[in-house]
Amino acid sequence: MALPRTFFALLFLLITLTNPSMGARMLDLWKPDAQLLTYHQGAVLQGSIPVSVLWYGTFFSSQKSIILDFIQSLASSQQQTPSVSQWIDMIYNFYLSKVGNGARPQVLLVNQVDDAYSLGKSLSADQISQLAAKAQPQNGGIALVLTADDVMVDDFCSTRCGMHGSNPTSSWTFIWIGNSATQCPGHCAWPFNQPVNGPQGNPLKAPNGDIGCEGMVINIAIMFASTVTNPYGNGYYQGQQDAPLEAATACPGYYGQGAFPGYAGQLLMDPASGASYNAYGANGRKYLVPAMMNPDTSMCSPLE
């Protein structure tokens, strides 16, 4: 199998991972030029997007449910507002409506595979692509590789919480996200955990009761936005092709209006549990989804 071409969201990785609030500071002080994110004439993912999930390692049914409900939320429009479905509309309106066939993305969960540590508990980036193939992704689809909290992946926590890429011999793409609960929740599950660096405000309460999975959902959303708008490295991005700035990675640590260092922005709060969120999802779920860079205004736009 040919090795994939992998694209790392370096701004999110190098800024948000070391200090999630620092990204908000950069966005506050730095005014990007009008062509921050541009289209490079390549393919994007539109219309039907089949998603295959590979669970690598131990995931409890409650953890799977949080993530599967989020995937269902990406596919469903029958949600209380503001919704995950409306967040998908932002990707469509800002990016996908302007190129290709202009079709809105329609996410469909088509397959799930459980893998009980077939490659061990320490993985390389190249092994992630092998696991993606085991998920049996369909043409034009996404293989979503999720690793458990006891699995180490090259550069996980030190420079990244996940990645996306594609296989040059196929027409499918992949996303990898790790569960940071026991390794680096301050890096990859902020604002639901105390940050490692920067202002030390109180962490927010997670709406679904699992900090590791809440962080995974945030990073799945970030990488999903990157994958559909820049699946093969020649779609929407800014900077170097192999280290691009992309749709949601351009707004690290930004979840609501008024975000600043150590503060995720104005969010909704569940009056019963005190949990913070900004999007309603399927099956009564509540989630936190990232802001998106609007290429027309060069401004970060959170879901409202």
Coordinates of C-alpha atoms in Angstrom, one line a residue:
M1 CA 0.0 0.0 0.0
A2 CA 1.3 3.4 -1.0
L3 CA 1.9 5.8 1.9
P4 CA -0.6 8.6 2.2
R5 CA -0.1 12.2 1.8
T6 CA -0.9 13.7 5.1
F7 CA -1.7 17.3 5.8
F8 CA -1.1 18.8 9.2
A9 CA -3.0 21.8 10.6
L10 CA 0.0 23.4 12.0
L11 CA -1.5 26.6 13.4
F12 CA -3.9 24.5 15.5
L13 CA -1.2 22.1 16.4
L14 CA 1.6 24.5 17.3
I15 CA -0.5 27.2 18.9
T16 CA -3.6 25.6 20.4
L17 CA -1.9 22.5 21.6
T18 CA 0.8 24.3 23.6
N19 CA -1.6 27.1 24.7
P20 CA -5.2 27.0 23.5
S21 CA -5.7 30.6 24.6
M22 CA -2.7 31.9 22.7
G23 CA -4.5 31.3 19.4
A24 CA -7.3 33.5 20.6
R25 CA -4.7 36.2 21.4
M26 CA -3.2 35.9 17.9
L27 CA -6.7 36.2 16.3
D28 CA -7.4 39.3 18.5
L29 CA -4.1 41.1 17.7
W30 CA -3.4 40.0 14.2
K31 CA -5.6 41.1 11.3
P32 CA -5.3 38.6 8.4
D33 CA -5.2 39.8 4.9
A34 CA -8.3 39.5 2.7
Q35 CA -7.0 36.4 0.9
L36 CA -6.2 34.4 4.1
L37 CA -7.8 31.2 2.8
T38 CA -7.9 30.8 -1.0
Y39 CA -9.1 28.1 -3.4
H40 CA -6.4 26.2 -5.3
Q41 CA -8.6 24.6 -8.0
G42 CA -8.6 21.1 -6.5
A43 CA -11.4 18.8 -5.5
V44 CA -13.5 19.2 -2.4
L45 CA -15.9 16.7 -0.8
Q46 CA -19.5 17.4 -1.7
G47 CA -22.8 15.6 -1.8
S48 CA -22.9 12.2 -0.2
I49 CA -19.9 11.6 2.1
P50 CA -19.8 8.0 3.5
V51 CA -18.0 7.7 6.8
S52 CA -16.4 4.5 8.1
V53 CA -15.2 4.4 11.8
L54 CA -12.4 2.3 13.1
W55 CA -12.3 2.1 16.9
Y56 CA -8.7 1.3 17.9
G57 CA -8.4 0.0 21.4
T58 CA -10.9 0.1 24.3
F59 CA -13.9 2.4 24.0
F60 CA -16.8 2.0 26.3
S61 CA -20.3 2.0 24.9
S62 CA -21.0 5.4 26.5
Q63 CA -18.0 6.8 24.8
K64 CA -19.0 5.4 21.4
S65 CA -22.4 6.8 21.8
I66 CA -21.2 10.4 22.3
I67 CA -19.1 10.2 19.1
L68 CA -21.7 8.3 17.0
D69 CA -24.4 10.8 18.0
F70 CA -22.1 13.6 16.8
I71 CA -21.6 11.8 13.4
Q72 CA -25.4 11.5 13.3
S73 CA -25.7 15.2 14.1
L74 CA -23.5 15.9 11.1
A75 CA -26.0 14.1 8.9
S76 CA -29.3 15.2 10.5
S77 CA -31.1 18.5 10.0
Q78 CA -33.8 17.7 12.6
Q79 CA -32.1 19.4 15.6
Q80 CA -32.9 22.3 17.9
T81 CA -31.0 25.4 17.0
P82 CA -28.2 26.4 17.1
S83 CA -27.3 23.0 15.8
V84 CA -24.5 20.9 14.5
S85 CA -26.4 20.8 11.2
Q86 CA -26.2 24.6 11.0
W87 CA -22.4 24.4 11.6
I88 CA -22.3 22.1 8.5
D89 CA -24.2 24.9 6.7
M90 CA -21.4 27.3 7.6
I91 CA -18.9 25.0 5.8
Y92 CA -21.2 24.9 2.8
N93 CA -21.9 28.6 2.7
F94 CA -18.3 29.7 3.3
Y95 CA -16.6 27.2 1.0
L96 CA -18.4 24.3 -0.7
S97 CA -21.2 26.3 -2.3
K98 CA -18.7 28.2 -4.4
V99 CA -16.9 25.4 -6.2
G100 CA -17.4 22.0 -7.8
N101 CA -21.1 21.0 -8.1
G102 CA -22.0 23.3 -5.2
A103 CA -23.7 20.4 -3.3
R104 CA -24.2 20.5 0.4
P105 CA -22.3 17.7 2.2
Q106 CA -24.5 14.8 3.3
V107 CA -22.7 12.6 5.9
L108 CA -23.7 9.0 6.1
L109 CA -22.3 6.5 8.6
V110 CA -21.7 3.3 6.6
N111 CA -19.4 1.1 8.6
Q112 CA -17.8 0.5 12.0
V113 CA -14.8 -1.7 12.8
D114 CA -13.3 -2.6 16.2
D115 CA -9.6 -3.2 16.4
A116 CA -8.2 -4.6 19.7
Y117 CA -4.7 -3.2 19.4
S118 CA -3.6 -5.2 16.3
L119 CA -0.6 -2.9 15.9
G120 CA 0.2 -2.4 19.6
K121 CA -0.2 0.6 21.7
S122 CA 2.4 2.8 20.1
L123 CA 1.7 3.9 16.5
S124 CA 3.4 5.8 13.8
A125 CA 1.7 8.2 11.4
D126 CA 2.2 5.6 8.6
Q127 CA 0.4 3.0 10.7
I128 CA -2.6 5.3 11.0
S129 CA -3.1 5.1 7.2
Q130 CA -3.0 1.3 7.5
L131 CA -5.7 1.4 10.1
A132 CA -7.7 3.7 7.8
A133 CA -7.7 1.1 5.1
K134 CA -9.0 -1.5 7.6
A135 CA -12.1 0.7 8.1
Q136 CA -13.0 -0.2 4.5
P137 CA -13.8 3.4 3.4
Q138 CA -15.9 3.9 0.3
N139 CA -14.9 5.9 -2.7
G140 CA -15.3 9.6 -1.9
G141 CA -15.6 8.8 1.7
I142 CA -13.8 9.4 5.0
A143 CA -12.2 6.8 7.2
L144 CA -12.3 8.0 10.8
V145 CA -9.6 6.4 12.9
L146 CA -10.1 6.9 16.7
T147 CA -7.5 5.7 19.1
A148 CA -8.2 5.0 22.8
D149 CA -6.7 6.9 25.7
D150 CA -3.9 4.3 26.3
V151 CA -2.6 4.5 22.7
M152 CA 0.4 6.6 21.9
V153 CA 0.7 8.0 18.4
D154 CA 3.8 9.9 17.0
D155 CA 3.7 13.5 18.1
F156 CA 0.3 13.1 19.8
C157 CA 0.0 15.7 22.5
S158 CA 3.4 17.3 21.7
T159 CA 2.4 18.9 18.4
R160 CA -1.0 17.6 17.5
C161 CA -4.4 16.2 18.6
G162 CA -5.2 14.6 15.2
M163 CA -4.6 14.8 11.5
H164 CA -6.2 14.3 8.1
G165 CA -4.9 12.9 4.8
S166 CA -5.5 10.9 1.7
N167 CA -4.2 7.9 -0.1
P168 CA -2.7 8.8 -3.5
T169 CA -3.9 5.5 -5.0
S170 CA -7.5 5.8 -3.8
S171 CA -10.3 8.3 -3.8
W172 CA -10.9 8.1 0.0
T173 CA -9.6 10.3 2.7
F174 CA -9.0 9.7 6.4
I175 CA -9.0 11.5 9.8
W176 CA -7.3 10.4 12.9
I177 CA -8.2 11.7 16.4
G178 CA -6.8 10.4 19.7
N179 CA -8.4 10.3 23.1
S180 CA -6.3 12.7 25.3
A181 CA -8.0 11.9 28.6
T182 CA -5.0 10.3 30.3
Q183 CA -2.2 11.8 28.2
C184 CA -2.9 15.5 27.6
P185 CA -6.4 16.8 28.2
G186 CA -4.9 20.3 28.8
H187 CA -3.7 20.3 25.2
C188 CA -6.5 18.4 23.3
A189 CA -9.6 18.8 25.5
W190 CA -9.5 22.5 26.4
P191 CA -11.7 24.3 27.4
F192 CA -13.1 21.2 29.3
N193 CA -9.7 20.8 31.1
Q194 CA -7.3 23.1 32.7
P195 CA -4.8 24.4 30.0
V196 CA -1.2 23.4 30.3
N197 CA 0.0 26.9 29.7
G198 CA -1.5 30.4 29.6
P199 CA -4.3 31.9 31.7
Q200 CA -5.6 29.4 34.3
G201 CA -9.3 30.0 34.4
N202 CA -11.7 27.3 35.6
P203 CA -12.3 24.7 32.9
L204 CA -15.8 24.4 31.5
K205 CA -18.1 21.5 32.4
A206 CA -18.4 19.0 29.6
P207 CA -22.0 18.6 28.3
N208 CA -21.7 14.8 27.9
G209 CA -19.7 14.0 30.9
D210 CA -16.6 12.6 29.3
I211 CA -13.7 15.1 28.9
G212 CA -11.7 12.9 26.6
C213 CA -14.6 12.3 24.2
E214 CA -15.6 15.9 24.3
G215 CA -12.1 16.8 23.1
M216 CA -12.4 14.1 20.4
V217 CA -15.6 15.7 19.2
I218 CA -14.0 19.1 19.0
N219 CA -11.1 17.7 17.0
I220 CA -13.2 15.5 14.8
A221 CA -15.1 18.7 13.9
I222 CA -11.9 20.6 13.2
M223 CA -10.5 17.9 11.0
F224 CA -13.8 17.3 9.2
A225 CA -13.9 20.9 8.1
S226 CA -10.3 20.6 6.9
T227 CA -11.0 17.3 5.1
V228 CA -14.1 18.4 3.1
T229 CA -12.6 21.7 2.1
N230 CA -9.0 20.5 1.4
P231 CA -9.2 16.7 1.0
Y232 CA -6.2 16.2 -1.3
G233 CA -4.1 19.2 -0.6
N234 CA -5.2 21.5 -3.4
G235 CA -8.5 22.8 -2.1
Y236 CA -9.0 25.7 0.3
Y237 CA -5.9 26.5 2.3
Q238 CA -3.3 29.1 3.0
G239 CA 0.5 28.6 3.3
Q240 CA 2.5 25.6 2.4
Q241 CA 0.7 22.8 0.7
D242 CA 2.0 20.1 3.1
A243 CA 1.5 22.3 6.2
P244 CA -1.6 24.3 5.4
L245 CA -3.8 26.6 7.4
E246 CA -7.4 25.5 6.9
A247 CA -11.0 26.3 7.5
A248 CA -11.3 25.7 11.3
T249 CA -7.6 25.5 12.2
A250 CA -7.4 29.2 11.4
C251 CA -9.5 29.9 14.5
P252 CA -7.8 28.0 17.3
G253 CA -9.4 28.2 20.7
Y254 CA -12.4 30.2 19.3
Y255 CA -15.9 28.9 20.1
G256 CA -18.0 31.9 20.8
Q257 CA -18.2 35.6 20.4
G258 CA -15.8 37.6 22.5
A259 CA -13.2 34.9 22.9
F260 CA -9.9 36.0 24.4
P261 CA -6.9 34.3 26.0
G262 CA -8.2 31.7 28.5
Y263 CA -11.9 32.3 27.5
A264 CA -13.6 30.3 24.8
G265 CA -16.2 32.9 24.1
Q266 CA -19.9 33.4 24.9
L267 CA -21.5 29.9 25.0
L268 CA -24.8 28.4 26.0
M269 CA -25.1 26.8 29.5
D270 CA -27.3 23.9 30.6
P271 CA -29.2 25.3 33.6
A272 CA -29.5 21.9 35.1
S273 CA -26.0 20.6 34.8
G274 CA -24.0 23.8 34.3
A275 CA -22.4 22.3 31.2
S276 CA -21.2 24.7 28.4
Y277 CA -21.9 24.1 24.7
N278 CA -22.8 26.0 21.5
A279 CA -24.6 23.4 19.4
Y280 CA -27.5 21.0 19.8
G281 CA -27.1 17.5 18.2
A282 CA -28.9 14.3 17.6
N283 CA -30.7 12.4 20.4
G284 CA -30.7 15.3 22.7
R285 CA -27.0 15.8 22.7
K286 CA -25.1 19.1 23.3
Y287 CA -21.7 19.7 21.7
L288 CA -19.0 22.3 21.4
V289 CA -18.0 23.0 17.8
P290 CA -15.2 25.4 16.6
A291 CA -15.5 28.7 14.9
M292 CA -14.9 28.8 11.1
M293 CA -12.8 31.2 9.1
N294 CA -15.0 33.1 6.7
P295 CA -12.8 33.6 3.6
D296 CA -14.9 36.5 2.4
T297 CA -14.4 38.6 5.6
S298 CA -11.2 37.0 6.9
M299 CA -13.0 36.8 10.3
C300 CA -13.6 33.9 12.6
S301 CA -17.3 33.1 12.7
P302 CA -18.6 31.0 15.6
L303 CA -21.9 29.2 15.4
E304 CA -24.7 31.4 16.7

